[in-house]
Amino acid sequence: MFMIKKHIFLAAGLSICLLGCNESSRAVAESEEESTAIPADSTNLQSALQSINTEDLLAHTKVLASDAFEGRGPGTAGEDSTVNYLTRQFKQIGLQPGNPDGTFVQNVPMVGFTAQPKASFTAGGKTINLEFPNDYVAVSRRFVPTIDVNNSEMVFVGYGIVAPEYGWDDYKGLDIKGKTIVMLINDPPIPDSKNTTALDSSMFGGKAMTYYGRWTYKYEIAAEKGAAAAIIMHETGPAGYPYEVVSGSWSRENFDINNPDKNMGLAAVEAWITSEKAKQLLAATGKNLEQLKAAALKKDFRPVPLNAKANFNIKNTLREVQSKNVIAKLEGSDPELKDEYVVYSAHWDHLGKDTNLKGDQVYNGALDNATGTAGLLELAEAYAEMPTKPKRSILFLAVTAEEKGLLGSKYYANNPLYPLNKTLANINMDVLNAYGPTEDVIVIGYGNSTLEDILATEAKSQNRRIVPEATPENGSFYRSDHFEFAKQGVPALYAESGVVARNQPADYVQKWNENYTTNDYHKLSDEVKDDWNLAGAVEDLQLFFRVGYRVANTKQYPEWKEGTEFKAKCDAMLSAK
Ligand SMILES: [Zn+2]
């Protein structure tokens, strides 16, 4: 659930560029320093690494995932328990309050909104009725009780993308203010002209999904262009999840940050329709979905007026929810560099408690993300115990409302407590490994920044290697809190244990992950299990420690790599200056 306001993005990006984008001169001089892992025998490092252990990690996880914490729902008693626990732990560890106002928290104002929509299309003189939620879902993030869009002209805009780096513009200058745009999900799967069975890797990342493919991007560009309503046509393959996932999450209460402008700059209506209903609409206008999709794959695609009108009426039930990010700081030891920062992050929230259920009502969120939050505490303790503190300062940020759309990290990234242009790196943790040590380490969003080069070097000290994620087409890089830092241009790392478990059958991890995804992910049963083995998680935390420690001490700033969408954004902002 990403909703950024362009102007905020631009401002933040610019300062980062000065630090982040133009880097080549510095690279050469220091590369020797980067090629070898930090010597593990340094006493300073040894004590820190050894303080990270499975007992403490499990103990914190058990507390955070206990029924007493009620599934850690933002704005609930579970939040209070969690925020108090984290604050108490950070104090006991001996860290400083992370908020310059002297507290360990950053307030995150949010609004919960529940939509009751009505909708219909008129085409070819006929009315096409739509049944909620079976045919479509629609919400309005505008914090007003009633939203009406009537007789709005409908236009098919293909994938709805404007990507200067690919010379791509699906709008070709068409003014869509007040119109209803109809879009395809994901980004265009453009065949490689030399081998049409493969995708052109120079366009939209080939097999990998770019941010242009994410549903959030579709609504952002619709808002930017002043559309009255934006409708995404759901197709299971390109979306990567069945329509039921969409209708399920869009039929209940959703959240956004309580922005001062009440989100009036966003499209009045954000919607999805099923492909069946889309085909019915297109047929009524004499159009064919497959032909439109083929046209949308071409750079010379032009928007297609559908000679149809859309009508939406939404009743919005709104409530304000005050939530909190929890933040602690370890001040750097270098008089100058202590004003530069490395941020470790993990979301503390989960799905809360459902009092309508009989029996178990608590979504304990043990793996997601009590483990990551416990990991944050273990890292904090390790740093605090170091006799010699790193040169730069380290921030430990436990964010709220990740499950509601990365809202806590978005709020921090848009309201940073420390300058983002002095924030060298973000290292995020979301679901740690409970299936034991692995030989490999997966980098989500492989190829994005030099942080992974540092990771590769440090992983060698653990006899491990880094590998790309197996399914980049799922767009996992856009689905956790590091992304909000990346969006602002801060180099961000999101890595996790790999799939080659030490001393286990080849398919051990694959089976573990399938079981988790099918039976526990976002389910009541995501609880601490007896067969958990956190030794792999400890190894990952020690690795993340090494990466952060290196960035906090060395001269070389982490950077985005050539051709990445975040670097391109930085450069684009530079050229727009
Ligand atoms: Zn999570």
Coordinates of C-alpha atoms and ligand atoms in Angstrom, one line a residue:
M1 CA 0.0 0.0 0.0
F2 CA 2.4 2.7 -1.2
M3 CA 1.0 6.3 -1.6
I4 CA 3.8 8.9 -1.9
K5 CA 3.4 12.5 -2.8
K6 CA 5.8 13.3 -5.6
H7 CA 7.1 16.6 -4.2
I8 CA 8.3 15.0 -1.0
F9 CA 10.1 12.3 -3.0
L10 CA 11.8 14.8 -5.2
A11 CA 13.1 17.0 -2.3
A12 CA 14.6 14.0 -0.3
G13 CA 16.1 12.4 -3.4
L14 CA 18.0 15.5 -4.4
S15 CA 20.1 15.6 -1.2
I16 CA 20.8 11.9 -1.5
C17 CA 22.1 12.4 -5.0
L18 CA 24.9 14.7 -3.7
L19 CA 25.9 11.8 -1.4
G20 CA 24.7 8.8 -3.4
C21 CA 24.7 8.9 -7.2
N22 CA 27.9 10.3 -8.4
E23 CA 30.4 8.0 -6.8
S24 CA 33.0 6.7 -9.2
S25 CA 35.9 8.9 -7.9
R26 CA 35.7 7.5 -4.4
A27 CA 35.2 3.9 -5.5
V28 CA 38.7 3.0 -6.8
A29 CA 40.8 4.3 -3.8
E30 CA 39.0 2.3 -1.2
S31 CA 38.1 -0.9 -2.9
E32 CA 41.1 -2.8 -1.5
E33 CA 39.7 -2.0 2.0
E34 CA 36.4 -3.6 0.9
S35 CA 37.7 -6.8 -0.5
T36 CA 38.5 -8.5 2.8
A37 CA 36.1 -9.2 5.6
I38 CA 36.5 -7.4 9.0
P39 CA 39.1 -9.6 10.9
A40 CA 36.9 -11.6 13.3
D41 CA 39.7 -11.8 15.9
S42 CA 39.4 -8.1 16.8
T43 CA 38.2 -8.3 20.4
N44 CA 35.9 -5.4 19.8
L45 CA 34.1 -7.4 17.2
Q46 CA 34.3 -10.8 18.9
S47 CA 32.4 -9.8 22.1
A48 CA 29.7 -8.2 20.0
L49 CA 29.2 -11.1 17.7
Q50 CA 29.1 -13.6 20.5
S51 CA 26.5 -11.6 22.4
I52 CA 24.1 -12.5 19.6
N53 CA 22.7 -15.9 20.6
T54 CA 19.7 -18.2 20.1
E55 CA 18.6 -18.1 23.7
D56 CA 18.1 -14.4 23.9
L57 CA 16.6 -14.2 20.4
L58 CA 14.1 -16.9 21.2
A59 CA 13.3 -15.3 24.6
H60 CA 12.5 -11.9 23.0
T61 CA 10.5 -13.6 20.2
K62 CA 8.4 -15.6 22.7
V63 CA 7.5 -12.4 24.6
L64 CA 6.6 -10.5 21.4
A65 CA 4.6 -13.4 20.0
S66 CA 2.8 -14.3 23.2
D67 CA -1.0 -14.0 23.4
A68 CA -0.5 -11.3 26.0
F69 CA 0.8 -9.0 23.1
E70 CA -2.5 -9.7 21.3
G71 CA -0.9 -10.0 17.8
R72 CA 0.6 -6.5 18.1
G73 CA -2.1 -4.6 16.2
P74 CA -1.4 -0.9 15.7
G75 CA -3.6 1.3 17.8
T76 CA -4.5 -1.5 20.2
A77 CA -3.5 -2.7 23.7
G78 CA -1.1 -5.0 21.9
E79 CA 0.7 -1.9 20.6
D80 CA 1.1 -0.5 24.1
S81 CA 2.6 -3.8 25.4
T82 CA 5.0 -3.9 22.4
V83 CA 6.1 -0.3 22.5
N84 CA 6.6 -0.5 26.3
Y85 CA 8.6 -3.7 26.0
L86 CA 10.9 -2.4 23.2
T87 CA 11.5 0.9 25.1
R88 CA 12.3 -0.9 28.3
Q89 CA 14.7 -3.2 26.5
F90 CA 16.5 -0.4 24.7
K91 CA 16.9 1.4 28.0
Q92 CA 18.2 -1.7 29.7
I93 CA 20.7 -2.2 26.9
G94 CA 21.9 1.4 27.6
L95 CA 21.0 3.0 24.3
Q96 CA 20.0 6.7 23.9
P97 CA 16.5 7.8 23.0
G98 CA 16.3 7.7 19.3
N99 CA 14.0 10.7 18.9
P100 CA 15.9 14.0 19.3
D101 CA 13.0 15.1 21.5
G102 CA 14.4 12.8 24.2
T103 CA 12.0 9.9 23.7
F104 CA 12.2 6.5 22.2
V105 CA 9.1 7.0 20.0
Q106 CA 7.9 8.8 16.9
N107 CA 4.2 9.3 16.7
V108 CA 2.6 8.0 13.4
P109 CA -0.8 9.5 12.8
M110 CA -3.0 7.1 10.7
V111 CA -6.5 6.9 9.5
G112 CA -8.5 3.7 9.2
F113 CA -11.0 3.7 6.3
T114 CA -13.7 1.2 5.4
A115 CA -15.3 1.5 2.0
Q116 CA -18.9 0.7 1.0
P117 CA -18.9 1.1 -2.8
K118 CA -21.5 1.1 -5.5
A119 CA -20.4 1.1 -9.1
S120 CA -21.7 0.7 -12.7
F121 CA -20.5 1.3 -16.3
T122 CA -22.5 2.5 -19.2
A123 CA -21.4 1.4 -22.7
G124 CA -23.2 1.1 -26.0
G125 CA -26.3 2.5 -24.4
K126 CA -26.3 -0.3 -21.9
T127 CA -25.6 -0.3 -18.1
I128 CA -23.2 -2.9 -16.8
N129 CA -23.8 -3.5 -13.1
L130 CA -21.0 -4.5 -10.9
E131 CA -21.4 -6.6 -7.7
F132 CA -19.1 -5.8 -4.8
P133 CA -16.8 -7.6 -3.9
N134 CA -17.2 -10.4 -6.5
D135 CA -16.8 -8.3 -9.6
Y136 CA -14.8 -5.4 -8.3
V137 CA -13.5 -3.7 -5.2
A138 CA -13.1 0.0 -4.7
V139 CA -11.8 2.3 -2.0
S140 CA -11.1 6.0 -1.6
R141 CA -8.1 7.1 0.4
R142 CA -9.6 10.6 0.5
F143 CA -10.6 11.1 4.1
V144 CA -14.1 12.3 3.4
P145 CA -17.3 10.4 4.2
T146 CA -18.8 10.3 0.7
I147 CA -17.1 10.1 -2.7
D148 CA -19.0 10.4 -6.0
V149 CA -17.6 10.0 -9.6
N150 CA -20.3 10.1 -12.2
N151 CA -20.3 9.8 -16.0
S152 CA -16.5 9.7 -16.0
E153 CA -15.0 8.9 -19.5
M154 CA -13.1 5.6 -19.5
V155 CA -9.8 5.2 -21.2
F156 CA -7.6 2.1 -21.5
V157 CA -4.0 3.2 -20.8
G158 CA -2.2 -0.2 -21.2
Y159 CA 0.2 -0.6 -18.2
G160 CA -0.2 3.0 -17.4
I161 CA 3.5 3.6 -17.1
V162 CA 5.8 6.6 -17.6
A163 CA 9.4 5.3 -17.5
P164 CA 11.9 7.8 -19.0
E165 CA 14.7 5.4 -18.6
Y166 CA 13.0 3.0 -21.0
G167 CA 11.7 5.7 -23.3
W168 CA 8.2 4.6 -22.3
D169 CA 5.1 6.7 -21.9
D170 CA 1.7 5.0 -22.1
Y171 CA -0.2 8.3 -22.0
K172 CA 1.5 10.1 -25.0
G173 CA 0.4 13.4 -23.6
L174 CA -3.3 12.6 -23.3
D175 CA -5.0 14.7 -20.6
I176 CA -6.8 12.2 -18.3
K177 CA -7.9 14.7 -15.7
G178 CA -11.4 13.7 -14.4
K179 CA -11.3 10.5 -16.5
T180 CA -11.4 6.9 -15.4
I181 CA -8.3 5.0 -16.5
V182 CA -8.3 1.2 -16.9
M183 CA -4.9 -0.5 -16.5
L184 CA -3.1 -3.8 -16.7
I185 CA -1.2 -5.1 -13.6
N186 CA 2.6 -5.7 -13.5
D187 CA 5.0 -4.3 -16.0
P188 CA 5.1 -5.1 -19.8
P189 CA 6.6 -8.5 -20.5
I190 CA 8.4 -7.5 -23.6
P191 CA 9.8 -10.4 -25.6
D192 CA 13.5 -10.4 -26.5
S193 CA 13.6 -9.7 -30.3
K194 CA 16.5 -12.2 -30.7
N195 CA 14.8 -15.0 -28.6
T196 CA 11.1 -14.4 -28.4
T197 CA 10.7 -17.2 -25.8
A198 CA 12.7 -15.0 -23.3
L199 CA 11.9 -11.5 -22.1
D200 CA 14.1 -8.5 -23.1
S201 CA 16.1 -8.0 -19.9
S202 CA 16.9 -4.4 -20.9
M203 CA 13.2 -3.5 -20.7
F204 CA 11.5 -3.4 -17.3
G205 CA 14.0 -5.7 -15.7
G206 CA 13.0 -8.7 -17.9
K207 CA 11.7 -11.4 -15.6
A208 CA 12.0 -9.3 -12.5
M209 CA 9.2 -7.0 -11.5
T210 CA 10.0 -3.3 -11.4
Y211 CA 8.2 -0.9 -9.2
Y212 CA 6.2 0.1 -12.3
G213 CA 4.5 -3.3 -12.0
R214 CA 3.3 -2.8 -8.4
W215 CA -0.4 -1.9 -8.0
T216 CA 0.7 1.0 -5.7
Y217 CA 2.6 2.6 -8.6
K218 CA -0.6 2.4 -10.8
Y219 CA -2.5 4.5 -8.3
E220 CA 0.4 6.9 -7.8
I221 CA 0.6 7.8 -11.5
A222 CA -3.2 8.0 -11.7
A223 CA -3.1 10.6 -8.9
E224 CA -0.2 12.4 -10.5
K225 CA -2.1 12.8 -13.7
G226 CA -5.4 13.8 -12.0
A227 CA -7.5 10.8 -12.9
A228 CA -10.9 10.7 -11.1
A229 CA -10.7 6.9 -10.8
A230 CA -8.2 4.2 -11.6
I231 CA -9.2 0.6 -12.3
I232 CA -6.7 -2.2 -12.4
M233 CA -7.8 -5.3 -14.4
H234 CA -7.0 -8.3 -12.2
E235 CA -5.3 -11.3 -13.9
T236 CA -3.9 -14.0 -11.6
G237 CA -0.7 -14.7 -13.5
P238 CA 0.6 -11.1 -13.9
A239 CA -0.7 -10.1 -10.4
G240 CA 1.0 -13.1 -8.7
Y241 CA -2.0 -13.7 -6.5
P242 CA -5.7 -14.7 -7.0
Y243 CA -8.5 -12.1 -7.0
E244 CA -9.7 -13.4 -3.6
V245 CA -6.5 -12.0 -2.1
V246 CA -7.5 -8.5 -3.4
S247 CA -11.2 -8.8 -2.6
G248 CA -10.3 -10.1 0.9
S249 CA -8.0 -7.3 1.9
W250 CA -9.9 -4.5 0.1
S251 CA -13.2 -5.4 1.7
R252 CA -12.0 -4.8 5.3
E253 CA -10.6 -1.7 7.0
N254 CA -7.5 -0.3 5.4
F255 CA -5.1 2.4 6.6
D256 CA -3.1 5.3 5.4
I257 CA -1.0 8.0 7.0
N258 CA -3.2 10.9 8.3
N259 CA -1.8 13.4 5.8
P260 CA -2.7 17.0 6.3
D261 CA -4.3 17.3 2.9
K262 CA -6.6 14.4 3.7
N263 CA -5.3 12.8 0.6
M264 CA -7.4 15.0 -1.6
G265 CA -4.5 14.9 -4.1
L266 CA -5.1 11.2 -4.8
A267 CA -7.5 9.7 -7.3
A268 CA -11.0 9.8 -5.8
V269 CA -11.5 6.1 -6.5
E270 CA -8.9 3.2 -6.6
A271 CA -10.4 0.0 -7.8
W272 CA -9.8 -3.5 -9.2
I273 CA -12.1 -5.5 -11.5
T274 CA -12.0 -9.2 -12.4
S275 CA -10.8 -10.1 -15.8
E276 CA -14.3 -11.6 -16.6
K277 CA -15.9 -8.2 -15.8
A278 CA -13.2 -6.4 -17.8
K279 CA -13.9 -8.6 -20.8
Q280 CA -17.6 -7.9 -20.5
L281 CA -17.0 -4.2 -20.4
L282 CA -14.6 -4.3 -23.4
A283 CA -17.0 -6.5 -25.4
A284 CA -19.7 -3.9 -24.8
T285 CA -17.4 -1.3 -26.3
G286 CA -16.4 -3.5 -29.2
K287 CA -12.9 -4.0 -27.9
N288 CA -10.9 -7.2 -27.3
L289 CA -8.7 -7.7 -24.2
E290 CA -6.0 -9.8 -26.0
Q291 CA -5.7 -7.2 -28.8
L292 CA -5.5 -4.4 -26.3
K293 CA -2.8 -6.3 -24.3
A294 CA -0.8 -6.9 -27.5
A295 CA -0.9 -3.2 -28.3
A296 CA 0.1 -2.3 -24.8
L297 CA 3.4 -4.2 -25.3
K298 CA 4.5 -1.7 -27.9
K299 CA 6.5 1.4 -27.2
D300 CA 4.3 3.3 -29.6
F301 CA 1.1 2.3 -27.7
R302 CA -1.5 5.1 -27.5
P303 CA -4.3 5.3 -24.9
V304 CA -7.6 3.9 -26.2
P305 CA -10.8 5.8 -25.4
L306 CA -13.5 3.1 -24.5
N307 CA -16.6 5.1 -25.3
A308 CA -17.9 4.1 -21.9
K309 CA -18.7 6.0 -18.7
A310 CA -17.9 5.0 -15.1
N311 CA -20.0 5.7 -12.0
F312 CA -18.8 5.2 -8.5
N313 CA -20.4 6.1 -5.1
I314 CA -18.4 5.3 -2.0
K315 CA -19.4 5.6 1.7
N316 CA -16.2 5.9 3.7
T317 CA -16.2 5.0 7.4
L318 CA -13.2 6.8 8.9
R319 CA -11.3 6.6 12.3
E320 CA -8.1 8.1 13.5
V321 CA -5.5 5.8 14.9
Q322 CA -2.4 7.1 16.7
S323 CA 0.5 4.6 16.4
K324 CA 4.2 4.7 17.2
N325 CA 7.6 3.9 15.7
V326 CA 10.1 2.9 18.4
I327 CA 13.7 4.2 17.9
A328 CA 17.0 4.0 19.8
K329 CA 20.4 5.4 19.0
L330 CA 24.0 4.4 19.6
E331 CA 26.1 7.5 19.2
G332 CA 29.2 7.2 17.0
S333 CA 32.6 7.6 18.4
D334 CA 34.0 9.9 15.7
P335 CA 33.4 13.6 16.4
E336 CA 32.6 14.3 12.7
L337 CA 31.1 11.0 11.5
K338 CA 28.8 10.6 14.4
D339 CA 26.4 12.9 12.5
E340 CA 26.1 10.2 9.9
Y341 CA 23.9 7.1 10.4
V342 CA 23.2 3.5 9.6
V343 CA 19.6 2.4 10.3
Y344 CA 18.6 -1.1 11.2
S345 CA 14.8 -1.6 10.8
A346 CA 12.2 -4.3 11.5
H347 CA 8.4 -3.9 11.8
W348 CA 7.0 -4.7 15.2
D349 CA 3.4 -4.9 14.1
H350 CA 1.3 -7.8 13.0
L351 CA -2.4 -8.5 12.3
G352 CA -3.7 -8.2 15.9
K353 CA -6.7 -10.0 17.4
D354 CA -9.9 -10.9 15.7
T355 CA -12.6 -11.0 18.4
N356 CA -15.2 -12.4 16.0
L357 CA -13.3 -15.7 16.0
K358 CA -14.2 -18.6 18.3
G359 CA -11.3 -20.1 20.2
D360 CA -7.9 -18.7 19.1
Q361 CA -8.3 -15.0 18.2
V362 CA -4.7 -13.9 18.2
Y363 CA -2.5 -13.5 15.1
N364 CA 0.7 -14.0 17.1
G365 CA 3.0 -13.2 14.1
A366 CA 5.9 -15.2 15.6
L367 CA 8.0 -15.4 12.4
D368 CA 6.4 -12.3 11.0
N369 CA 7.9 -10.3 12.5
A370 CA 8.5 -11.0 16.2
T371 CA 11.8 -12.7 15.0
G372 CA 12.9 -9.6 13.1
T373 CA 12.1 -7.3 16.0
A374 CA 13.9 -9.6 18.5
G375 CA 16.8 -9.6 16.0
L376 CA 16.8 -5.8 16.2
L377 CA 17.1 -6.0 20.0
E378 CA 20.0 -8.5 19.7
L379 CA 21.9 -6.2 17.3
A380 CA 21.3 -3.3 19.6
E381 CA 22.7 -5.2 22.6
A382 CA 25.7 -6.3 20.5
Y383 CA 26.6 -2.8 19.5
A384 CA 26.0 -1.4 23.0
E385 CA 28.5 -3.9 24.4
M386 CA 31.3 -2.9 22.1
P387 CA 34.2 -1.4 24.0
T388 CA 35.0 0.9 21.0
K389 CA 31.8 2.2 19.4
P390 CA 31.7 2.5 15.6
K391 CA 32.6 5.9 14.1
R392 CA 29.1 6.6 12.8
S393 CA 25.9 6.4 14.8
I394 CA 23.6 3.4 14.6
L395 CA 19.8 3.8 14.7
F396 CA 17.5 0.9 15.7
L397 CA 14.1 1.5 14.2
A398 CA 11.1 -0.7 15.0
V399 CA 8.3 0.5 12.7
T400 CA 4.6 0.2 13.0
A401 CA 1.9 -0.7 10.4
E402 CA 4.0 -2.6 7.9
E403 CA 1.1 -4.9 7.5
K404 CA -1.1 -2.0 6.7
G405 CA 1.1 -0.8 3.8
L406 CA 4.6 0.0 5.1
L407 CA 3.1 3.1 6.9
G408 CA 5.5 3.4 9.8
S409 CA 8.6 3.3 7.5
K410 CA 6.9 5.5 5.0
Y411 CA 6.2 8.0 7.8
Y412 CA 9.8 7.9 9.0
A413 CA 11.2 8.2 5.5
N414 CA 9.0 11.2 4.9
N415 CA 9.5 12.7 8.3
P416 CA 13.1 11.5 9.1
L417 CA 14.4 12.2 12.6
Y418 CA 17.9 12.4 11.1
P419 CA 18.8 13.8 7.7
L420 CA 18.3 11.2 5.0
N421 CA 21.3 12.7 3.1
K422 CA 23.4 11.7 6.1
T423 CA 21.8 8.2 6.3
L424 CA 24.2 5.9 4.5
A425 CA 22.3 2.7 4.6
N426 CA 19.2 0.9 5.8
I427 CA 19.4 -2.8 6.7
N428 CA 15.9 -4.3 7.1
M429 CA 14.7 -7.6 8.7
D430 CA 11.4 -9.1 8.1
V431 CA 10.9 -12.8 9.1
L432 CA 14.1 -14.4 10.3
N433 CA 15.1 -18.0 9.5
A434 CA 13.9 -20.7 12.0
Y435 CA 15.0 -23.7 10.0
G436 CA 18.8 -23.7 10.8
P437 CA 22.0 -22.5 9.2
T438 CA 22.4 -22.2 5.4
E439 CA 25.3 -22.1 3.0
D440 CA 23.7 -19.3 1.0
V441 CA 22.3 -15.8 1.7
I442 CA 19.5 -14.5 -0.5
V443 CA 19.6 -10.8 -1.5
I444 CA 16.1 -9.5 -2.3
G445 CA 16.5 -7.0 -5.1
Y446 CA 19.8 -8.4 -6.1
G447 CA 22.0 -6.0 -8.2
N448 CA 20.6 -2.8 -6.6
S449 CA 23.4 -1.4 -4.4
T450 CA 27.0 -1.9 -3.2
L451 CA 25.6 -3.0 0.1
E452 CA 25.4 -6.5 -1.3
D453 CA 29.1 -6.4 -2.2
I454 CA 29.9 -5.7 1.4
L455 CA 27.5 -8.5 2.3
A456 CA 29.2 -10.9 0.0
T457 CA 32.6 -10.0 1.5
E458 CA 31.4 -10.5 5.0
A459 CA 29.5 -13.7 4.2
K460 CA 32.8 -15.2 3.1
S461 CA 33.9 -15.0 6.7
Q462 CA 31.0 -17.3 7.5
N463 CA 31.8 -19.6 4.5
R464 CA 28.6 -18.5 2.9
R465 CA 27.8 -17.0 -0.6
I466 CA 25.1 -14.6 -1.6
V467 CA 22.6 -15.4 -4.3
P468 CA 19.7 -13.6 -6.0
E469 CA 16.1 -14.4 -5.0
A470 CA 14.5 -17.2 -7.0
T471 CA 11.3 -15.3 -7.9
P472 CA 12.1 -11.6 -8.7
E473 CA 8.9 -11.5 -10.6
N474 CA 7.1 -11.4 -7.3
G475 CA 8.5 -7.9 -6.6
S476 CA 9.4 -8.8 -3.0
F477 CA 11.8 -5.8 -2.9
Y478 CA 8.7 -3.5 -2.8
R479 CA 7.0 -5.4 0.1
S480 CA 8.8 -4.5 3.2
D481 CA 10.1 -1.4 5.0
H482 CA 13.5 -1.0 3.4
F483 CA 11.6 0.0 0.3
E484 CA 10.5 3.3 1.8
F485 CA 14.1 4.2 2.4
A486 CA 15.1 3.1 -1.1
K487 CA 12.3 5.3 -2.5
Q488 CA 14.0 8.2 -0.9
G489 CA 17.3 7.2 -2.3
V490 CA 18.9 5.7 0.8
P491 CA 20.8 2.5 -0.2
A492 CA 18.8 -0.3 1.4
L493 CA 19.6 -4.0 2.0
Y494 CA 17.0 -6.7 2.5
A495 CA 18.6 -10.1 2.7
E496 CA 17.7 -13.4 4.3
S497 CA 18.9 -17.0 4.8
G498 CA 19.1 -19.1 1.6
V499 CA 17.7 -22.4 0.6
V500 CA 20.8 -24.7 1.0
A501 CA 20.5 -25.8 4.7
R502 CA 23.7 -27.3 6.1
N503 CA 23.4 -31.0 6.9
Q504 CA 19.9 -31.3 5.6
P505 CA 18.2 -32.9 2.5
A506 CA 18.3 -30.7 -0.6
D507 CA 14.6 -29.9 -0.4
Y508 CA 14.5 -29.2 3.3
V509 CA 14.2 -25.4 3.1
Q510 CA 11.9 -25.5 0.2
K511 CA 9.5 -27.8 2.1
W512 CA 9.8 -25.5 5.2
N513 CA 9.0 -22.4 3.2
E514 CA 6.0 -24.1 1.5
N515 CA 4.7 -25.2 4.8
Y516 CA 5.0 -21.7 6.3
T517 CA 3.5 -19.9 3.3
T518 CA 0.6 -22.4 3.0
N519 CA -0.2 -23.0 6.7
D520 CA 1.2 -20.1 8.8
Y521 CA 1.8 -16.9 6.7
H522 CA -0.6 -14.3 8.1
K523 CA -2.5 -17.1 9.9
L524 CA -3.4 -17.6 13.6
S525 CA -0.9 -20.5 13.6
D526 CA 2.2 -18.3 13.0
E527 CA 3.4 -19.1 16.5
V528 CA 6.7 -20.2 18.1
K529 CA 7.2 -23.9 17.3
D530 CA 9.2 -26.5 19.2
D531 CA 11.1 -27.5 16.1
W532 CA 12.5 -24.1 15.5
N533 CA 16.3 -23.8 15.1
L534 CA 17.4 -20.2 15.3
A535 CA 21.1 -20.9 14.7
G536 CA 20.7 -19.7 11.1
A537 CA 19.0 -16.5 12.3
V538 CA 21.9 -15.8 14.6
E539 CA 24.3 -16.3 11.7
D540 CA 22.3 -13.8 9.6
L541 CA 22.2 -11.3 12.5
Q542 CA 26.0 -11.6 12.9
L543 CA 26.3 -11.0 9.1
F544 CA 24.0 -7.9 9.2
F545 CA 26.0 -6.7 12.2
R546 CA 29.2 -7.0 10.2
V547 CA 27.7 -5.1 7.2
G548 CA 26.4 -2.3 9.4
Y549 CA 29.6 -2.1 11.4
R550 CA 31.6 -1.8 8.2
V551 CA 29.5 1.0 6.8
A552 CA 29.7 2.8 10.1
N553 CA 33.4 2.7 10.1
T554 CA 34.7 2.9 6.5
K555 CA 35.2 5.8 4.2
Q556 CA 33.2 4.3 1.3
Y557 CA 29.6 5.3 1.0
P558 CA 27.2 2.6 -0.1
E559 CA 25.8 3.4 -3.6
W560 CA 23.1 2.4 -6.0
K561 CA 24.4 0.5 -9.0
E562 CA 24.2 1.7 -12.6
G563 CA 20.8 1.2 -14.2
T564 CA 18.8 0.6 -11.0
E565 CA 15.5 2.4 -10.7
F566 CA 16.6 4.2 -7.6
K567 CA 19.8 5.5 -9.1
A568 CA 17.8 6.5 -12.2
K569 CA 15.4 8.3 -10.0
C570 CA 18.3 10.1 -8.3
D571 CA 19.8 11.0 -11.7
A572 CA 16.4 12.1 -13.1
M573 CA 16.0 14.4 -10.1
L574 CA 19.5 15.7 -10.7
S575 CA 18.7 16.5 -14.4
A576 CA 15.3 18.0 -13.4
K577 CA 17.1 20.4 -11.1
Ligands
ZN1 ZN 6.4 -8.9 7.8

